[in-house]
mmCIF file of C-alpha atoms and ligand atoms in Angstrom:
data_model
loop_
_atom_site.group_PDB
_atom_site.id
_atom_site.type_symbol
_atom_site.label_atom_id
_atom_site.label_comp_id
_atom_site.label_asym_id
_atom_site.label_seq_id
_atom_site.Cartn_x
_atom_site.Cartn_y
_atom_site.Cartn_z
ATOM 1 C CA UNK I 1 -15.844 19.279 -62.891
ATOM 2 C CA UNK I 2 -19.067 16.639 -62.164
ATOM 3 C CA UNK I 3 -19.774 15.732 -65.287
ATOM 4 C CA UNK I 4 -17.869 14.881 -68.442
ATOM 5 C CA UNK I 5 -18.997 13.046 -71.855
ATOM 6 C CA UNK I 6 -17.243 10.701 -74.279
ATOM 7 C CA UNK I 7 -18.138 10.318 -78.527
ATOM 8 C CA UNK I 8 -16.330 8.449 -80.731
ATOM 9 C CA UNK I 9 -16.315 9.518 -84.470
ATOM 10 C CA UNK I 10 -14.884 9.145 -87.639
ATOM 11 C CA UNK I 11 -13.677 5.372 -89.111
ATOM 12 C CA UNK I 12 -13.917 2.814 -86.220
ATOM 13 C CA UNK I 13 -10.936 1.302 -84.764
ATOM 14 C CA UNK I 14 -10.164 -1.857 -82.675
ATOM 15 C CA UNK I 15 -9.921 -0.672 -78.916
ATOM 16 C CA UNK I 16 -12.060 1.887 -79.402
ATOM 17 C CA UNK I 17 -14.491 0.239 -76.824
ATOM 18 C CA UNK I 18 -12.044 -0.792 -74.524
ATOM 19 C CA UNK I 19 -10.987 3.152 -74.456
ATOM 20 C CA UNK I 20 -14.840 4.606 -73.618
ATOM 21 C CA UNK I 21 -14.660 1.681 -70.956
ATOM 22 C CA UNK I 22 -11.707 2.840 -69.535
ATOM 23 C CA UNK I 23 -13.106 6.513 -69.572
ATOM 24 C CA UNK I 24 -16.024 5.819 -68.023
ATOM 25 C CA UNK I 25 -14.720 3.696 -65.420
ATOM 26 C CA UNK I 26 -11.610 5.865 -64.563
ATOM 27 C CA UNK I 27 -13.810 9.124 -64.528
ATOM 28 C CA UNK I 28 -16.818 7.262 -61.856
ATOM 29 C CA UNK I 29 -13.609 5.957 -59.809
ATOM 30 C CA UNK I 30 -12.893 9.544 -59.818
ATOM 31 C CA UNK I 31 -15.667 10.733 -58.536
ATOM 32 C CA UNK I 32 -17.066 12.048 -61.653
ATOM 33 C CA UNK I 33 -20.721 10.981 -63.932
ATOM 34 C CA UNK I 34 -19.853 10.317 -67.552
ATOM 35 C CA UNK I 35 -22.225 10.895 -70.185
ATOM 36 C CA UNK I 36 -21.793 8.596 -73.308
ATOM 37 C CA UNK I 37 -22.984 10.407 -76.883
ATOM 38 C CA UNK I 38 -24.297 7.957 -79.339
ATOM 39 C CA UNK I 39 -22.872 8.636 -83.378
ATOM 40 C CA UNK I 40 -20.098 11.085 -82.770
ATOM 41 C CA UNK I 41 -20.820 14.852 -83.137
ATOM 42 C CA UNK I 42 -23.957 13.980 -84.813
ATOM 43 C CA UNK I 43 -25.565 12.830 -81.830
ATOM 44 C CA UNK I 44 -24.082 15.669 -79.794
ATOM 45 C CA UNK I 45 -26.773 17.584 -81.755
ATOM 46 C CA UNK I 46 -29.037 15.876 -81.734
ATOM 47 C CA UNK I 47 -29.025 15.652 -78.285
ATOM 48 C CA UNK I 48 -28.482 11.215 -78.417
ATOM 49 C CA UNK I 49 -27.198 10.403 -75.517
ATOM 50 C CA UNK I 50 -27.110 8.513 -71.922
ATOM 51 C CA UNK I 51 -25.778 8.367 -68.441
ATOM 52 C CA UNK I 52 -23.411 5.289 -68.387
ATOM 53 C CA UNK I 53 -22.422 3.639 -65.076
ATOM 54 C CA UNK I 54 -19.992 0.745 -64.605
ATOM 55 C CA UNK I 55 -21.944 -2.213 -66.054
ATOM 56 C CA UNK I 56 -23.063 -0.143 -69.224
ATOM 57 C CA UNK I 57 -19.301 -0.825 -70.346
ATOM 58 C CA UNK I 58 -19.060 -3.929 -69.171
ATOM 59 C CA UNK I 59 -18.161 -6.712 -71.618
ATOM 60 C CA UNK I 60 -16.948 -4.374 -74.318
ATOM 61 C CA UNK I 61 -13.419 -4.613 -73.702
ATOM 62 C CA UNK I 62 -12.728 -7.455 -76.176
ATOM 63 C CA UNK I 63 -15.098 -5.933 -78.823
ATOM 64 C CA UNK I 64 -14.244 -4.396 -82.174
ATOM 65 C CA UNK I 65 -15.981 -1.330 -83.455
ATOM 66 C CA UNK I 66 -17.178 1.124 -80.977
ATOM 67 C CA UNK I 67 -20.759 1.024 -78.790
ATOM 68 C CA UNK I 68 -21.503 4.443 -78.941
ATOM 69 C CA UNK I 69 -21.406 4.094 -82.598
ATOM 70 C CA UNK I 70 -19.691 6.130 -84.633
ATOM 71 C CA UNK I 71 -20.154 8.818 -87.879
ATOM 72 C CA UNK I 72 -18.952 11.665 -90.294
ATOM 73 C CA UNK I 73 -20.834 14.593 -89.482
ATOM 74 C CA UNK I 74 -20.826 17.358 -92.282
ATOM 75 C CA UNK I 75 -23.592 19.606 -89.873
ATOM 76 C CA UNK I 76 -20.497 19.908 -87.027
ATOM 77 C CA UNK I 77 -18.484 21.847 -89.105
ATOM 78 C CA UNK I 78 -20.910 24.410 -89.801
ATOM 79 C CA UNK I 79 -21.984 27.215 -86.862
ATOM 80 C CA UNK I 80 -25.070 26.256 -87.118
ATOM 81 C CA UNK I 81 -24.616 22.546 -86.180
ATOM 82 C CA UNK I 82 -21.643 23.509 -83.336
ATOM 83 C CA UNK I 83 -23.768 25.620 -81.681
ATOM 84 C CA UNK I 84 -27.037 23.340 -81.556
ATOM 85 C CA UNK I 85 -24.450 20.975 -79.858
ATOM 86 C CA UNK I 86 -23.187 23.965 -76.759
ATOM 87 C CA UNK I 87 -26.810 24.372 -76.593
ATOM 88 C CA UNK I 88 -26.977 20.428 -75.906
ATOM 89 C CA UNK I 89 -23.763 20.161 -73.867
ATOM 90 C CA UNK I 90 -25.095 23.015 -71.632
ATOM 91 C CA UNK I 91 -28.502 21.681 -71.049
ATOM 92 C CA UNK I 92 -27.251 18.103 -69.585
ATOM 93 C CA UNK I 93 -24.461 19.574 -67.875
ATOM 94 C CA UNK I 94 -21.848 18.584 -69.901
ATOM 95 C CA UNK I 95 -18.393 20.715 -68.813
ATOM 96 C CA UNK I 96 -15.818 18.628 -70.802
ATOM 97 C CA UNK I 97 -15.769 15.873 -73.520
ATOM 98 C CA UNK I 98 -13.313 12.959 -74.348
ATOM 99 C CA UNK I 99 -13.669 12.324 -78.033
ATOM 100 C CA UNK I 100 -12.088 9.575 -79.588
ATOM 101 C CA UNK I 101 -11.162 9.422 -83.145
ATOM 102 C CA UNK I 102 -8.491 10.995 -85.873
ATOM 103 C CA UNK I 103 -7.442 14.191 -87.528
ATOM 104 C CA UNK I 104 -11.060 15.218 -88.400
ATOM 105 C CA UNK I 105 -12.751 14.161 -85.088
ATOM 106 C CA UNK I 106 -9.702 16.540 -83.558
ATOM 107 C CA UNK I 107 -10.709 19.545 -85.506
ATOM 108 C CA UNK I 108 -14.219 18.740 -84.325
ATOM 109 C CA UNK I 109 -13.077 19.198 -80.960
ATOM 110 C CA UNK I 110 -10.483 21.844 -81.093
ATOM 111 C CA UNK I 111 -13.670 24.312 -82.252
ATOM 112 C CA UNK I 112 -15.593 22.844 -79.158
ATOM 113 C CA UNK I 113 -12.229 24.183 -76.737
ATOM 114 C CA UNK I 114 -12.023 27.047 -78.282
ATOM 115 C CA UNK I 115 -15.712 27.944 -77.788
ATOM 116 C CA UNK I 116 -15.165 26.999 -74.084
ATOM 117 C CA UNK I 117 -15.604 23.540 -73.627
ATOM 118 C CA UNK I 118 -12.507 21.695 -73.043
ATOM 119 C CA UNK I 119 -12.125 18.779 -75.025
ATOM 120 C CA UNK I 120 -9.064 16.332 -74.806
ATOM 121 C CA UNK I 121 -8.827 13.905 -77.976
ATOM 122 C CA UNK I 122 -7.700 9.943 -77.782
ATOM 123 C CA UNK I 123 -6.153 9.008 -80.879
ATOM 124 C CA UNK I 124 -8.582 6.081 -82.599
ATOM 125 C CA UNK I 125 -7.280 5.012 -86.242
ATOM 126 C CA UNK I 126 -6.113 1.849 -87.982
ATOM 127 C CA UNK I 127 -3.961 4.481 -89.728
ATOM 128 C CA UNK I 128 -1.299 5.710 -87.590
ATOM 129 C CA UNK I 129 -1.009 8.825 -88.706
ATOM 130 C CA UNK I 130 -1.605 11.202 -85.974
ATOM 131 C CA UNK I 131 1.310 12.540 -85.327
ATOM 132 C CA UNK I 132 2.570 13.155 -81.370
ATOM 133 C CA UNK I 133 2.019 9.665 -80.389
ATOM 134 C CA UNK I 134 3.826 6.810 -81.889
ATOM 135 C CA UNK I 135 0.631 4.699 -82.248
ATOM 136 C CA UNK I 136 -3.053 5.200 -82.711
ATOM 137 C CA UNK I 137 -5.310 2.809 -81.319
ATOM 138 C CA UNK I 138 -6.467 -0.028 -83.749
ATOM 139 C CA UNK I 139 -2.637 0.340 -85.457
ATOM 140 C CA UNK I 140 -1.836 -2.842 -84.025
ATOM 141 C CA UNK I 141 -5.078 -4.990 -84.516
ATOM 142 C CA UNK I 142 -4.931 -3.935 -88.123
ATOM 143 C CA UNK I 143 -1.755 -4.806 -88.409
ATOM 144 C CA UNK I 144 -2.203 -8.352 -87.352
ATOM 145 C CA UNK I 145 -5.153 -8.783 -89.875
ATOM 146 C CA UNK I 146 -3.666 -7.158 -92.637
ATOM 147 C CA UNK I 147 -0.358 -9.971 -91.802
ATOM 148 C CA UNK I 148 -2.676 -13.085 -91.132
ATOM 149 C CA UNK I 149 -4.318 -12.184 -94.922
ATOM 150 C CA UNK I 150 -0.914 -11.870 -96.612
ATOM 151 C CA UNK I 151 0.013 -15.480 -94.995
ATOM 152 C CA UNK I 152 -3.435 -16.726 -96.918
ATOM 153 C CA UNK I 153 -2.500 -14.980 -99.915
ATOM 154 C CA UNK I 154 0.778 -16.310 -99.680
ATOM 155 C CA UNK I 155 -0.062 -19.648 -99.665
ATOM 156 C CA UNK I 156 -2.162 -19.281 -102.787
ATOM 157 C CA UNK I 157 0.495 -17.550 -104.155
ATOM 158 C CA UNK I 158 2.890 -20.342 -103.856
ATOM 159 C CA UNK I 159 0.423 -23.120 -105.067
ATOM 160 C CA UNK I 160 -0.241 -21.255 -108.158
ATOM 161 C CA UNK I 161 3.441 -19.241 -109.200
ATOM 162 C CA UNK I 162 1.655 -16.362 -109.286
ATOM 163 C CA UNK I 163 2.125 -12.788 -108.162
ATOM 164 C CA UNK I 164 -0.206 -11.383 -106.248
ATOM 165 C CA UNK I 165 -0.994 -7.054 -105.231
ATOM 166 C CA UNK I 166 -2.333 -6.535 -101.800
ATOM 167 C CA UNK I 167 -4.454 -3.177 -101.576
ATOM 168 C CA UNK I 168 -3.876 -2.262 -97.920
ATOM 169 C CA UNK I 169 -5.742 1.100 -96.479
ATOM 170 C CA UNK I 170 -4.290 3.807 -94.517
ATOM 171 C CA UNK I 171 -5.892 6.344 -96.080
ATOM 172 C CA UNK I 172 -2.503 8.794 -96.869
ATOM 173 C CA UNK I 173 0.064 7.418 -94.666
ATOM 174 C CA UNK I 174 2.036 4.375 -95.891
ATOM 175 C CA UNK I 175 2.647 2.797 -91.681
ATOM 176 C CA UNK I 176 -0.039 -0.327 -92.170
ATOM 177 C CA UNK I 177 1.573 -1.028 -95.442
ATOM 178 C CA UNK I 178 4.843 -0.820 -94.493
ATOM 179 C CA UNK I 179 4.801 -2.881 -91.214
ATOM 180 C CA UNK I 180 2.896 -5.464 -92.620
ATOM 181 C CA UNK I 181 4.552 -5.747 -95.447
ATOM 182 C CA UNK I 182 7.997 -6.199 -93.694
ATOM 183 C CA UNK I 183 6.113 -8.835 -90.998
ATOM 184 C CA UNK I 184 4.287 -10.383 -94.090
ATOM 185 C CA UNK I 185 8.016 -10.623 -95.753
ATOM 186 C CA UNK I 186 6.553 -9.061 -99.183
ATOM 187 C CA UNK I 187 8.655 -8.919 -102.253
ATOM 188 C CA UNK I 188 7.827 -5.220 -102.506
ATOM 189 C CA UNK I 189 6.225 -2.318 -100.635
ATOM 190 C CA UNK I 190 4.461 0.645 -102.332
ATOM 191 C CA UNK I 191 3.651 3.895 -99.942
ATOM 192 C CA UNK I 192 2.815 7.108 -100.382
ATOM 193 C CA UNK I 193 6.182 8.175 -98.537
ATOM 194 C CA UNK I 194 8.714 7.153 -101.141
ATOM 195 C CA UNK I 195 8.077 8.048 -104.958
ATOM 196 C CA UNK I 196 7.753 5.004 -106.861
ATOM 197 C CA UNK I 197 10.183 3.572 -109.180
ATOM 198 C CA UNK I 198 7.937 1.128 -111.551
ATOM 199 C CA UNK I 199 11.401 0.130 -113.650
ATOM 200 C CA UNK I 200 12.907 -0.920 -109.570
ATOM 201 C CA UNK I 201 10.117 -2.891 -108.884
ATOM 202 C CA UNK I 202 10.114 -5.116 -112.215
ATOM 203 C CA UNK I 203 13.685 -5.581 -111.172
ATOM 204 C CA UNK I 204 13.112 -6.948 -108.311
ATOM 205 C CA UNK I 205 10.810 -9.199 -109.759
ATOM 206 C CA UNK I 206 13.122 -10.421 -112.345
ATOM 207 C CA UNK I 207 15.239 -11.003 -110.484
ATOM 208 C CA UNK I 208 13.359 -13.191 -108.042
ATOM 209 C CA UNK I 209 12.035 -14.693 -110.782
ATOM 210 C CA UNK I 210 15.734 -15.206 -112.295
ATOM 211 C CA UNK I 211 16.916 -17.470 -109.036
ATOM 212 C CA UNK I 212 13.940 -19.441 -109.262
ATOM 213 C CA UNK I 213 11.483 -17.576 -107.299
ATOM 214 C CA UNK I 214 7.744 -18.318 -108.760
ATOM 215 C CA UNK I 215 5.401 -16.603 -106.356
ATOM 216 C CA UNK I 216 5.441 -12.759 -105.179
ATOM 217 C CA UNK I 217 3.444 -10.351 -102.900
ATOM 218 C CA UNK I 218 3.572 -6.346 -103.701
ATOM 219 C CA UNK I 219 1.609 -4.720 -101.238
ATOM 220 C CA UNK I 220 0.195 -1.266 -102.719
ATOM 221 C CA UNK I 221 -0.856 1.245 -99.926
ATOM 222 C CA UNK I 222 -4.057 2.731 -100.830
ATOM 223 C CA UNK I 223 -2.229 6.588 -100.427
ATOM 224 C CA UNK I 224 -0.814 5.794 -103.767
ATOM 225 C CA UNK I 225 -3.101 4.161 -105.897
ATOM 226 C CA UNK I 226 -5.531 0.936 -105.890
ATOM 227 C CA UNK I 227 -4.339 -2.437 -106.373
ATOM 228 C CA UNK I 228 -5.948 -2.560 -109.738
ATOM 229 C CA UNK I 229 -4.455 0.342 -111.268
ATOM 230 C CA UNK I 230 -1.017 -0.810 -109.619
ATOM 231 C CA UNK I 231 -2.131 -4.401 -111.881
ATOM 232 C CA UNK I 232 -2.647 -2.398 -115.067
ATOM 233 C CA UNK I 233 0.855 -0.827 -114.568
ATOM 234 C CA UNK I 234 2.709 -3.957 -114.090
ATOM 235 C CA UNK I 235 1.239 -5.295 -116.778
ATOM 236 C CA UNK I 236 1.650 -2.378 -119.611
ATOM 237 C CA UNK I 237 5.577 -1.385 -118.249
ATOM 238 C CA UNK I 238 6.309 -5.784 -117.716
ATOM 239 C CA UNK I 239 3.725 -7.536 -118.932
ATOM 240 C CA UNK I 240 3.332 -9.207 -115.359
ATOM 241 C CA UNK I 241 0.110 -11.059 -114.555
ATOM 242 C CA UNK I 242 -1.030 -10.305 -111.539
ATOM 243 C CA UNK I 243 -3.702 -11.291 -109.099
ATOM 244 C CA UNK I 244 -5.547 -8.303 -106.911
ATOM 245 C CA UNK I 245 -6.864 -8.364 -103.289
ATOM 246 C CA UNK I 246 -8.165 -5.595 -101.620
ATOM 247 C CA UNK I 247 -8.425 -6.014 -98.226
ATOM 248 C CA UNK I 248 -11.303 -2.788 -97.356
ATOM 249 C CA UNK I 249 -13.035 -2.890 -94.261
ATOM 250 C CA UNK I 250 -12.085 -6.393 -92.749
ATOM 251 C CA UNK I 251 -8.686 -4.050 -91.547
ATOM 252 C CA UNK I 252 -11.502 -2.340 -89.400
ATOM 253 C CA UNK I 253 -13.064 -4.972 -87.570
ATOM 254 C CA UNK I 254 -12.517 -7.132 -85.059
ATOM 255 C CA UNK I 255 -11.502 -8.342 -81.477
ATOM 256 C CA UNK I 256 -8.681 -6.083 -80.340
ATOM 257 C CA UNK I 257 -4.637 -7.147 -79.840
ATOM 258 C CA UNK I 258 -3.747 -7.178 -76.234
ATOM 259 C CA UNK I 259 -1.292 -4.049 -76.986
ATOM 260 C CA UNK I 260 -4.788 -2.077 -78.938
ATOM 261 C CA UNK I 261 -6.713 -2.936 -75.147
ATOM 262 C CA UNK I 262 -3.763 -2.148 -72.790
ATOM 263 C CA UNK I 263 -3.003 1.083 -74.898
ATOM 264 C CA UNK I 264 -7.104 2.016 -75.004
ATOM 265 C CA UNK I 265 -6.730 1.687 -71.486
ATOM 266 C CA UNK I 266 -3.957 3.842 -70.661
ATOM 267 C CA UNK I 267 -5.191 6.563 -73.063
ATOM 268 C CA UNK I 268 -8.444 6.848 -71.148
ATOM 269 C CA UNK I 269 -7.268 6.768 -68.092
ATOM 270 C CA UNK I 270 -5.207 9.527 -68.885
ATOM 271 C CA UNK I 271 -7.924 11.394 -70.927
ATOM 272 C CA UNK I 272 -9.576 11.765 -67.749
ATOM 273 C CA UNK I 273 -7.075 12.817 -65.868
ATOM 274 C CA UNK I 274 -5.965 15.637 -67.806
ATOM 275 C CA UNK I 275 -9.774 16.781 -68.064
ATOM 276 C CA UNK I 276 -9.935 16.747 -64.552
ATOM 277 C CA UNK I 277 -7.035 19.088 -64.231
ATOM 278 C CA UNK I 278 -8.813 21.992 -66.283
ATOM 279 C CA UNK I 279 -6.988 21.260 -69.387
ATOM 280 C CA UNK I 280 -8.888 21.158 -73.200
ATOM 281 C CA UNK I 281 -7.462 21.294 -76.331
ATOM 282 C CA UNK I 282 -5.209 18.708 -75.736
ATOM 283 C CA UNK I 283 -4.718 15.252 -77.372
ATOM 284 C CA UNK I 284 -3.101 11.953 -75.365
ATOM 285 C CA UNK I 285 -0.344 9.758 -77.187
ATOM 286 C CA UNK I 286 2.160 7.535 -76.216
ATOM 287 C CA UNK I 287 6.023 7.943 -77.172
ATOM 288 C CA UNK I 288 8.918 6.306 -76.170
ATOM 289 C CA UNK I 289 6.763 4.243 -74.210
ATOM 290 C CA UNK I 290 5.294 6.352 -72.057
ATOM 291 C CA UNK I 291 1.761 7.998 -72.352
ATOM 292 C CA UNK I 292 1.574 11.692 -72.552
ATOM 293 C CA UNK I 293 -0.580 14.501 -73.083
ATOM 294 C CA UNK I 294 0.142 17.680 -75.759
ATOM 295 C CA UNK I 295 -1.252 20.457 -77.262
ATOM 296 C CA UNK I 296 -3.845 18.980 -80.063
ATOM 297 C CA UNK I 297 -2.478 21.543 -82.550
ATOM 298 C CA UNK I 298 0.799 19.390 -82.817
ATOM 299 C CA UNK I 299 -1.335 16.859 -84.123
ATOM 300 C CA UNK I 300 -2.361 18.714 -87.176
ATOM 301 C CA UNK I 301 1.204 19.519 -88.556
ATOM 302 C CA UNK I 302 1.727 16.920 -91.342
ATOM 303 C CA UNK I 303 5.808 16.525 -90.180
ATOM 304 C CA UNK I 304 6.111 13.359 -92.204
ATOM 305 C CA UNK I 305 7.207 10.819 -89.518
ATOM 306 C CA UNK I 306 8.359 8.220 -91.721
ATOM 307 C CA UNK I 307 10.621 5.392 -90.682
ATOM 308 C CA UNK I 308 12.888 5.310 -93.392
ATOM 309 C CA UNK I 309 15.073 2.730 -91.725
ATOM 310 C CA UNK I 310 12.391 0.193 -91.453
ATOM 311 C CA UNK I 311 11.436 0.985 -95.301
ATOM 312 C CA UNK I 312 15.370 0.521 -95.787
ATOM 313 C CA UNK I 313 14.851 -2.860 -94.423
ATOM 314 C CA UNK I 314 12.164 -4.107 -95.793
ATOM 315 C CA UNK I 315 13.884 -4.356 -99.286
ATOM 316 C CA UNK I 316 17.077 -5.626 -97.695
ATOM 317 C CA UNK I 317 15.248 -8.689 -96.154
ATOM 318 C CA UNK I 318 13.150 -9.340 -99.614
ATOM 319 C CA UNK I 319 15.691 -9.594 -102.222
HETATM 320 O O1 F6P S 401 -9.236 6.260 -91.481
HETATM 321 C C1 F6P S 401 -9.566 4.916 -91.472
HETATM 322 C C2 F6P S 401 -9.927 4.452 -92.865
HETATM 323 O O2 F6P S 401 -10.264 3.084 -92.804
HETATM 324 C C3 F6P S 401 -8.854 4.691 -93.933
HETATM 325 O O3 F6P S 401 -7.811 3.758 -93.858
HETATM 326 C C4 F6P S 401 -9.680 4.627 -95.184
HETATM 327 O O4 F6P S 401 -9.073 5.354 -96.227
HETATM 328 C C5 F6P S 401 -10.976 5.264 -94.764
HETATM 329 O O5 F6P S 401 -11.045 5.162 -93.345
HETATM 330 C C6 F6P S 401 -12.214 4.635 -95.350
HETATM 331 O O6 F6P S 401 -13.305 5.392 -94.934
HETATM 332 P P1 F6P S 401 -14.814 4.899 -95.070
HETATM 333 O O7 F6P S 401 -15.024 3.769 -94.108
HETATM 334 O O8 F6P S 401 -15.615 6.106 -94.734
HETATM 335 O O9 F6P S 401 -14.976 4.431 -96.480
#
């Protein structure tokens, strides 16, 4: 293999640029000339792209969103629109791709395997919800923003006695919500993994409310319904005023954690590596600590890893 391209695609995530970096620098210390595709598989059609070299990802490291850009690209999934991008793959000698994104860029790039060009995916999502690898890259920046808003909130919160719903994204999986709801130390968590109990969570209230408690934060995941409808439920079942903040897109943004850059790193390093030894279809992920490749397909099976212990404590810690 001489030459191998990288795309990232789908929702941005924090580290994203420090993983093309460590692609493309990993792959030239390798020997190897990496191609970088500009807006995902949309530009692989379109035939947008560039020869990158070691200073075209220099100073990205520390950079939120991602510099090859990124999209959602409805042509890909027809066979018109995969095989415009072969044709381009072929012509600029393109023999396997890195692409770097979630559960849709995967599919994306388990049809490119299959139609012979090996593709190995590195998982890029604030969501954590890929499952094979303990944590996606941009888990942990998001995180840390969603927790530095809730400390804001908070203190609003408190000056005013009020109670206050925090819309946090995630798309289906509850993980962003739930770990930033336990490091936030919120009153009550809402995610799409455990059925909600409206009658449990004016209890809890009450009974905050009962040993003097004036101020709350509920933190809704968006999986299970927007912070506004969760406001218009509180208030016909308890008629509890609440105040609504949805956090949106600021979860996407931003400078990347140290963990986000050192995992980015790690993943494309290994990316490459596991191109280089003939292997597509294949995703990278990290678990129990230590980075690993497996078979993308194990990535598509929705087996509900849920930490039901962590939920558990959550509501022990906020009574
Ligand atoms: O997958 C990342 C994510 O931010 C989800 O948490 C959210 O549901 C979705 O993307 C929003 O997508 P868009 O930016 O296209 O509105």
């Amino acid at each position: 293999m001489k030459r191998i391209g990288v795309l990232t695609s789908g929702g941005d995530a924090p580290g994203m640029n420090a993983a093309i970096r460590a692609v493309v620098r990993k792959a030239i210390y390798e020997g190897l000339e990496v191609v970088g595709i500009f807006h995902g598989y949309q530009g692989l059609i379109d035939g947008n792209m560039e020869l990158l070299n070691l200073g075209s990802v220099g100073d990205i490291i520390q950079r939120g969103g991602t510099k090859l850009y990124s999209a959602r690209c409805p042509e890909f999934r027809t066979e018109e629109g995969q095989q415009k991008a072969i044709e381009q793959l072929k012509a600029n000698g393109i023999e396997g791709l890195v692409i770097i994104g979630g559960d849709g860029s995967y599919r994306g790039s388990m049809t490119l395997t299959k139609k012979g060009f090996p593709c190995v995916g590195i998982p890029g999502t604030i969501d954590n919800d890929i499952p094979g690898t303990d944590y996606t890259l941009g888990f942990d920046t998001a995180l840390n923003t969603v927790i530095d808003c809730i400390d804001k909130i908070r203190d609003t919160a408190t000056s005013h006695d009020r109670t206050f719903i925090v819309e946090v994204m995630g798309r289906d999986a509850g993980d962003l919500a739930l770990w930033a709801g336990l490091a936030g130390g919120a009153e009550t968590i809402i995610i799409p993994e455990v059925n909600m109990n409206m009658e449990e969570v004016v209890e809890r209230l009450k009974s905050g409310t009962s040993r003097g408690k004036k101020h709350s934060i509920i933190i809704v995941a968006e999986g299970v319904m927007s912070g506004s409808e969760f406001a218009a439920k509180l208030m016909e079942h308890a008629n509890i005023e609440t105040r609504v903040s949805v956090l949106g897109h600021i979860q996407r943004g931003g400078s990347p954690t140290g963990r986000d850059r050192v995992l980015a790193s790690m993943f494309g390093a290994k990316a490459v590596e596991v191109l280089m030894a003939g292997n597509g279809g294949r995703a990278v992920g990290i678990q129990n600590h230590e980075v690993v490749d497996y078979d993308m397909n194990e990535a598509f099976e929705r087996n509900e890893v849920f930490d039901k212990d962590m939920y558990q404590l959550s509501k022990e810690l906020s009574i």
